[in-house]
Amino acid sequence: MSKTTLRTRAISIAAAAAIAGGGLAVVPSITAGNASAAPCISESTNQVSDAVIPRIKYNFAKSTAKSVGQGTSVTYQVSLSTTGAGNPYVQSVWDSPSSRLDGVKPTVKVKAFTLIGGILGGGGVLGNLLEEKSVDPAGVVKETDGWRISHTGWSVYSGQAYVAEFTYALPKNLAPGAQIVSGGATFRGTPDWSISTLRMPKMTACTTVRAPNAGEAALGSLDKNGLGSAEGQLSSTGSLSDVLPGIIGGVIGGQGEEKK
């Protein structure tokens, strides 16, 4: 066995061990930072009072992770919750992405109140009535205000917030240290606060690109070699129990061993 093969296996074993230990090891990389850069705030909120019953408040928020691994993806959560008897219906939501994500179409998931979903989920009317569904890609439409999703009306009840998650694949040219500042968000629905459209351009969220951790780097390598998931989108935050045995077995067990 050559020295090159031994060295490669040693690196692979170390990476696999780091994944098993929580994936906290960082792959060495040069970070392009800027000491004078503006603070990168990952969440912002906005509150609107009902025009008829001011004590009823509608609370909007947009948030993202404080940092994301280079070459992975970034998810923005756009949400609406309410207090008291305010029960709005959300009919459309627009997420305004960063200009750094121009041309990147997001995948979208929605968590919304549904009585049927709560019952079928085994919780009954007193259980968890939030049901999560993926939005058909054909229903994610690019418009002036950003990427729009629509519905006949998602219900929002006190204690059961509406959440839309917009996930964008990061362009490969975004180096560690780059800040991704999103645009705001836009809602359309009822009651009075958005009979037409409620635009919130200042409700932004910022994340910073960092070097990928060992888990993200390993999964990225698998994807590049055609060994990722069926959708080619293995998540670094998902379970690695099915991935590790193959990695460790292949490295230590001598699969594909180079012959002298």
Short mmCIF file of N, CA, C and O in Angstrom, two decimals, residues 88-165:
data_model
loop_
_atom_site.label_atom_id
_atom_site.label_comp_id
_atom_site.label_asym_id
_atom_site.label_seq_id
_atom_site.Cartn_x
_atom_site.Cartn_y
_atom_site.Cartn_z
N PRO A 88 -56.23 35.75 11.80
CA PRO A 88 -56.08 36.11 10.38
C PRO A 88 -55.95 34.89 9.48
O PRO A 88 -55.65 33.79 9.94
N TYR A 89 -56.16 35.11 8.21
CA TYR A 89 -55.96 34.08 7.19
C TYR A 89 -54.91 34.60 6.23
O TYR A 89 -55.05 35.67 5.64
N VAL A 90 -53.83 33.85 6.08
CA VAL A 90 -52.75 34.22 5.18
C VAL A 90 -53.04 33.63 3.81
O VAL A 90 -53.24 32.42 3.67
N GLN A 91 -53.06 34.49 2.79
CA GLN A 91 -53.36 34.02 1.44
C GLN A 91 -52.12 33.98 0.53
O GLN A 91 -52.05 33.16 -0.37
N SER A 92 -51.17 34.86 0.77
CA SER A 92 -49.92 34.86 -0.01
C SER A 92 -48.78 35.36 0.85
O SER A 92 -48.97 36.21 1.73
N VAL A 93 -47.59 34.83 0.60
CA VAL A 93 -46.38 35.28 1.28
C VAL A 93 -45.28 35.41 0.24
O VAL A 93 -45.12 34.54 -0.62
N TRP A 94 -44.55 36.52 0.31
CA TRP A 94 -43.39 36.74 -0.55
C TRP A 94 -42.13 36.80 0.33
O TRP A 94 -42.11 37.53 1.34
N ASP A 95 -41.11 36.06 -0.02
CA ASP A 95 -39.81 36.21 0.63
C ASP A 95 -38.89 36.95 -0.34
O ASP A 95 -38.73 36.55 -1.49
N SER A 96 -38.29 38.03 0.14
CA SER A 96 -37.37 38.81 -0.68
C SER A 96 -35.94 38.39 -0.34
O SER A 96 -35.44 38.75 0.73
N PRO A 97 -35.28 37.64 -1.19
CA PRO A 97 -33.94 37.15 -0.88
C PRO A 97 -32.86 38.20 -1.10
O PRO A 97 -33.11 39.26 -1.68
N SER A 98 -31.67 37.88 -0.65
CA SER A 98 -30.51 38.73 -0.90
C SER A 98 -30.19 38.76 -2.38
O SER A 98 -30.44 37.79 -3.12
N SER A 99 -29.59 39.86 -2.82
CA SER A 99 -29.15 39.94 -4.22
C SER A 99 -28.08 38.89 -4.50
O SER A 99 -27.84 38.52 -5.66
N ARG A 100 -27.41 38.40 -3.45
CA ARG A 100 -26.39 37.36 -3.62
C ARG A 100 -27.03 36.04 -4.08
O ARG A 100 -26.32 35.12 -4.51
N LEU A 101 -28.35 35.93 -3.92
CA LEU A 101 -29.05 34.70 -4.27
C LEU A 101 -29.87 34.86 -5.55
O LEU A 101 -30.81 34.09 -5.80
N ASP A 102 -29.53 35.86 -6.35
CA ASP A 102 -30.24 36.08 -7.61
C ASP A 102 -30.21 34.82 -8.47
O ASP A 102 -29.16 34.20 -8.66
N GLY A 103 -31.38 34.45 -8.98
CA GLY A 103 -31.46 33.29 -9.86
C GLY A 103 -31.59 31.96 -9.14
O GLY A 103 -31.73 30.92 -9.79
N VAL A 104 -31.55 31.96 -7.80
CA VAL A 104 -31.67 30.72 -7.03
C VAL A 104 -33.14 30.56 -6.60
O VAL A 104 -33.65 31.36 -5.82
N LYS A 105 -33.81 29.55 -7.12
CA LYS A 105 -35.21 29.31 -6.74
C LYS A 105 -35.25 28.50 -5.45
O LYS A 105 -34.60 27.46 -5.34
N PRO A 106 -36.00 28.96 -4.46
CA PRO A 106 -36.04 28.24 -3.19
C PRO A 106 -37.00 27.06 -3.21
O PRO A 106 -37.92 26.99 -4.03
N THR A 107 -36.77 26.13 -2.30
CA THR A 107 -37.78 25.13 -1.97
C THR A 107 -38.49 25.67 -0.74
O THR A 107 -37.88 26.37 0.08
N VAL A 108 -39.77 25.38 -0.59
CA VAL A 108 -40.55 26.00 0.48
C VAL A 108 -41.36 24.95 1.25
O VAL A 108 -41.95 24.05 0.65
N LYS A 109 -41.35 25.08 2.56
CA LYS A 109 -42.22 24.28 3.44
C LYS A 109 -43.09 25.23 4.24
O LYS A 109 -42.65 26.31 4.62
N VAL A 110 -44.31 24.81 4.52
CA VAL A 110 -45.24 25.62 5.30
C VAL A 110 -45.72 24.83 6.50
O VAL A 110 -46.10 23.66 6.38
N LYS A 111 -45.69 25.47 7.67
CA LYS A 111 -46.28 24.91 8.89
C LYS A 111 -47.48 25.78 9.23
O LYS A 111 -47.32 26.96 9.53
N ALA A 112 -48.66 25.20 9.14
CA ALA A 112 -49.86 26.00 9.34
C ALA A 112 -50.92 25.22 10.11
O ALA A 112 -50.90 23.98 10.14
N PHE A 113 -51.84 25.95 10.71
CA PHE A 113 -52.93 25.36 11.47
C PHE A 113 -53.83 24.53 10.56
O PHE A 113 -54.20 24.97 9.48
N THR A 114 -54.15 23.33 11.00
CA THR A 114 -55.12 22.52 10.28
C THR A 114 -55.78 21.57 11.26
O THR A 114 -55.11 20.77 11.91
N LEU A 115 -57.09 21.67 11.38
CA LEU A 115 -57.83 20.83 12.31
C LEU A 115 -57.70 19.36 11.91
O LEU A 115 -57.46 18.49 12.75
N ILE A 116 -57.81 19.09 10.60
CA ILE A 116 -57.70 17.71 10.13
C ILE A 116 -56.32 17.15 10.41
O ILE A 116 -56.15 16.03 10.86
N GLY A 117 -55.27 17.96 10.16
CA GLY A 117 -53.92 17.50 10.41
C GLY A 117 -53.70 17.15 11.87
O GLY A 117 -53.04 16.18 12.20
N GLY A 118 -54.29 17.95 12.78
CA GLY A 118 -54.14 17.68 14.19
C GLY A 118 -54.81 16.38 14.59
O GLY A 118 -54.26 15.58 15.35
N ILE A 119 -55.99 16.14 14.05
CA ILE A 119 -56.72 14.91 14.39
C ILE A 119 -56.00 13.69 13.83
O ILE A 119 -55.79 12.70 14.53
N LEU A 120 -55.61 13.75 12.55
CA LEU A 120 -54.93 12.62 11.94
C LEU A 120 -53.58 12.34 12.58
O LEU A 120 -53.09 11.22 12.58
N GLY A 121 -52.99 13.40 13.15
CA GLY A 121 -51.70 13.23 13.80
C GLY A 121 -51.81 12.59 15.18
O GLY A 121 -50.81 12.33 15.83
N GLY A 122 -53.04 12.33 15.63
CA GLY A 122 -53.23 11.65 16.90
C GLY A 122 -53.39 12.57 18.09
O GLY A 122 -53.61 12.12 19.21
N GLY A 123 -53.30 13.90 17.85
CA GLY A 123 -53.40 14.82 18.98
C GLY A 123 -54.81 15.25 19.29
O GLY A 123 -55.08 15.79 20.35
N GLY A 124 -55.75 15.03 18.36
CA GLY A 124 -57.11 15.50 18.58
C GLY A 124 -57.18 17.01 18.56
O GLY A 124 -56.20 17.69 18.27
N VAL A 125 -58.33 17.55 18.87
CA VAL A 125 -58.51 19.00 18.80
C VAL A 125 -57.70 19.73 19.85
O VAL A 125 -57.51 20.95 19.78
N LEU A 126 -57.22 19.02 20.88
CA LEU A 126 -56.42 19.67 21.92
C LEU A 126 -54.93 19.41 21.72
O LEU A 126 -54.11 19.85 22.51
N GLY A 127 -54.58 18.69 20.66
CA GLY A 127 -53.18 18.37 20.41
C GLY A 127 -52.51 19.37 19.50
O GLY A 127 -52.95 20.51 19.33
N ASN A 128 -51.44 18.92 18.88
CA ASN A 128 -50.68 19.79 17.97
C ASN A 128 -51.40 19.88 16.64
O ASN A 128 -51.52 18.90 15.91
N LEU A 129 -51.89 21.05 16.31
CA LEU A 129 -52.66 21.23 15.08
C LEU A 129 -51.85 21.90 13.98
O LEU A 129 -52.42 22.41 13.02
N LEU A 130 -50.56 21.90 14.12
CA LEU A 130 -49.71 22.45 13.06
C LEU A 130 -49.27 21.32 12.14
O LEU A 130 -48.70 20.33 12.58
N GLU A 131 -49.55 21.47 10.87
CA GLU A 131 -49.18 20.46 9.89
C GLU A 131 -48.13 21.05 8.95
O GLU A 131 -48.28 22.18 8.49
N GLU A 132 -47.10 20.29 8.67
CA GLU A 132 -46.02 20.76 7.80
C GLU A 132 -46.15 20.11 6.43
O GLU A 132 -46.30 18.89 6.31
N LYS A 133 -46.12 20.94 5.41
CA LYS A 133 -46.21 20.44 4.03
C LYS A 133 -45.20 21.16 3.14
O LYS A 133 -44.94 22.35 3.32
N SER A 134 -44.68 20.43 2.16
CA SER A 134 -43.82 21.04 1.16
C SER A 134 -44.69 21.66 0.07
O SER A 134 -45.72 21.10 -0.30
N VAL A 135 -44.28 22.81 -0.41
CA VAL A 135 -45.01 23.49 -1.46
C VAL A 135 -44.54 22.96 -2.81
O VAL A 135 -43.33 22.83 -3.05
N ASP A 136 -45.48 22.65 -3.67
CA ASP A 136 -45.14 22.20 -5.03
C ASP A 136 -44.27 23.26 -5.69
O ASP A 136 -44.60 24.45 -5.69
N PRO A 137 -43.11 22.86 -6.27
CA PRO A 137 -42.23 23.84 -6.91
C PRO A 137 -42.95 24.74 -7.92
O PRO A 137 -42.58 25.91 -8.09
N ALA A 138 -43.98 24.21 -8.57
CA ALA A 138 -44.73 25.01 -9.54
C ALA A 138 -45.48 26.15 -8.85
O ALA A 138 -45.85 27.14 -9.49
N GLY A 139 -45.70 26.00 -7.54
CA GLY A 139 -46.41 27.02 -6.78
C GLY A 139 -45.50 28.06 -6.15
O GLY A 139 -45.95 28.93 -5.41
N VAL A 140 -44.19 27.98 -6.43
CA VAL A 140 -43.22 28.96 -5.95
C VAL A 140 -42.90 29.87 -7.14
O VAL A 140 -42.20 29.47 -8.07
N VAL A 141 -43.44 31.09 -7.10
CA VAL A 141 -43.42 31.96 -8.28
C VAL A 141 -42.60 33.21 -8.03
O VAL A 141 -42.73 33.87 -7.00
N LYS A 142 -41.75 33.57 -8.99
CA LYS A 142 -40.91 34.77 -8.89
C LYS A 142 -41.71 35.99 -9.32
O LYS A 142 -42.29 36.02 -10.41
N GLU A 143 -41.76 36.99 -8.43
CA GLU A 143 -42.45 38.24 -8.72
C GLU A 143 -41.60 39.41 -8.21
O GLU A 143 -40.53 39.21 -7.64
N THR A 144 -42.10 40.62 -8.39
CA THR A 144 -41.35 41.82 -8.00
C THR A 144 -40.96 41.81 -6.53
O THR A 144 -39.84 42.19 -6.17
N ASP A 145 -41.87 41.37 -5.66
CA ASP A 145 -41.61 41.37 -4.22
C ASP A 145 -40.77 40.19 -3.76
O ASP A 145 -40.48 40.07 -2.57
N GLY A 146 -40.42 39.30 -4.66
CA GLY A 146 -39.63 38.14 -4.29
C GLY A 146 -40.29 36.86 -4.76
O GLY A 146 -41.02 36.84 -5.76
N TRP A 147 -40.06 35.77 -4.03
CA TRP A 147 -40.66 34.48 -4.36
C TRP A 147 -41.97 34.34 -3.59
O TRP A 147 -42.00 34.44 -2.37
N ARG A 148 -43.06 34.08 -4.33
CA ARG A 148 -44.40 34.04 -3.73
C ARG A 148 -44.93 32.62 -3.64
O ARG A 148 -44.76 31.80 -4.54
N ILE A 149 -45.64 32.35 -2.52
CA ILE A 149 -46.45 31.14 -2.39
C ILE A 149 -47.86 31.61 -2.04
O ILE A 149 -48.04 32.64 -1.38
N SER A 150 -48.88 30.88 -2.49
CA SER A 150 -50.26 31.30 -2.26
C SER A 150 -51.13 30.14 -1.84
O SER A 150 -50.80 28.96 -2.05
N HIS A 151 -52.29 30.49 -1.25
CA HIS A 151 -53.22 29.49 -0.72
C HIS A 151 -54.59 30.14 -0.64
O HIS A 151 -54.70 31.37 -0.62
N THR A 152 -55.64 29.34 -0.56
CA THR A 152 -56.97 29.90 -0.38
C THR A 152 -57.10 30.58 0.98
O THR A 152 -57.94 31.45 1.17
N GLY A 153 -56.23 30.21 1.92
CA GLY A 153 -56.22 30.85 3.23
C GLY A 153 -55.68 29.94 4.31
O GLY A 153 -56.33 28.99 4.73
N TRP A 154 -54.41 30.20 4.75
CA TRP A 154 -53.84 29.47 5.89
C TRP A 154 -54.34 30.12 7.17
O TRP A 154 -54.20 31.34 7.36
N SER A 155 -54.88 29.34 8.09
CA SER A 155 -55.41 29.89 9.34
C SER A 155 -54.30 30.14 10.35
O SER A 155 -53.34 29.37 10.43
N VAL A 156 -54.44 31.21 11.12
CA VAL A 156 -53.50 31.52 12.19
C VAL A 156 -54.30 31.72 13.47
O VAL A 156 -55.16 32.59 13.54
N TYR A 157 -54.03 30.89 14.48
CA TYR A 157 -54.74 30.99 15.75
C TYR A 157 -53.75 31.28 16.86
O TYR A 157 -52.56 31.01 16.73
N SER A 158 -54.28 31.81 17.95
CA SER A 158 -53.43 32.10 19.10
C SER A 158 -52.73 30.82 19.56
O SER A 158 -53.37 29.80 19.80
N GLY A 159 -51.41 30.87 19.64
CA GLY A 159 -50.63 29.70 20.04
C GLY A 159 -50.30 28.76 18.89
O GLY A 159 -49.60 27.78 19.07
N GLN A 160 -50.80 29.05 17.69
CA GLN A 160 -50.52 28.21 16.53
C GLN A 160 -50.04 29.11 15.39
O GLN A 160 -50.81 29.52 14.54
N ALA A 161 -48.78 29.45 15.42
CA ALA A 161 -48.22 30.39 14.43
C ALA A 161 -48.14 29.76 13.04
O ALA A 161 -48.06 28.54 12.89
N TYR A 162 -48.16 30.62 12.06
CA TYR A 162 -47.94 30.22 10.66
C TYR A 162 -46.47 30.45 10.35
O TYR A 162 -45.92 31.51 10.65
N VAL A 163 -45.82 29.46 9.75
CA VAL A 163 -44.40 29.58 9.41
C VAL A 163 -44.16 29.09 7.98
O VAL A 163 -44.60 27.98 7.62
N ALA A 164 -43.50 29.90 7.18
CA ALA A 164 -43.06 29.47 5.85
C ALA A 164 -41.54 29.46 5.84
O ALA A 164 -40.90 30.43 6.26
N GLU A 165 -40.94 28.37 5.38
CA GLU A 165 -39.49 28.23 5.32
C GLU A 165 -39.03 28.22 3.87
O GLU A 165 -39.37 27.31 3.11
#
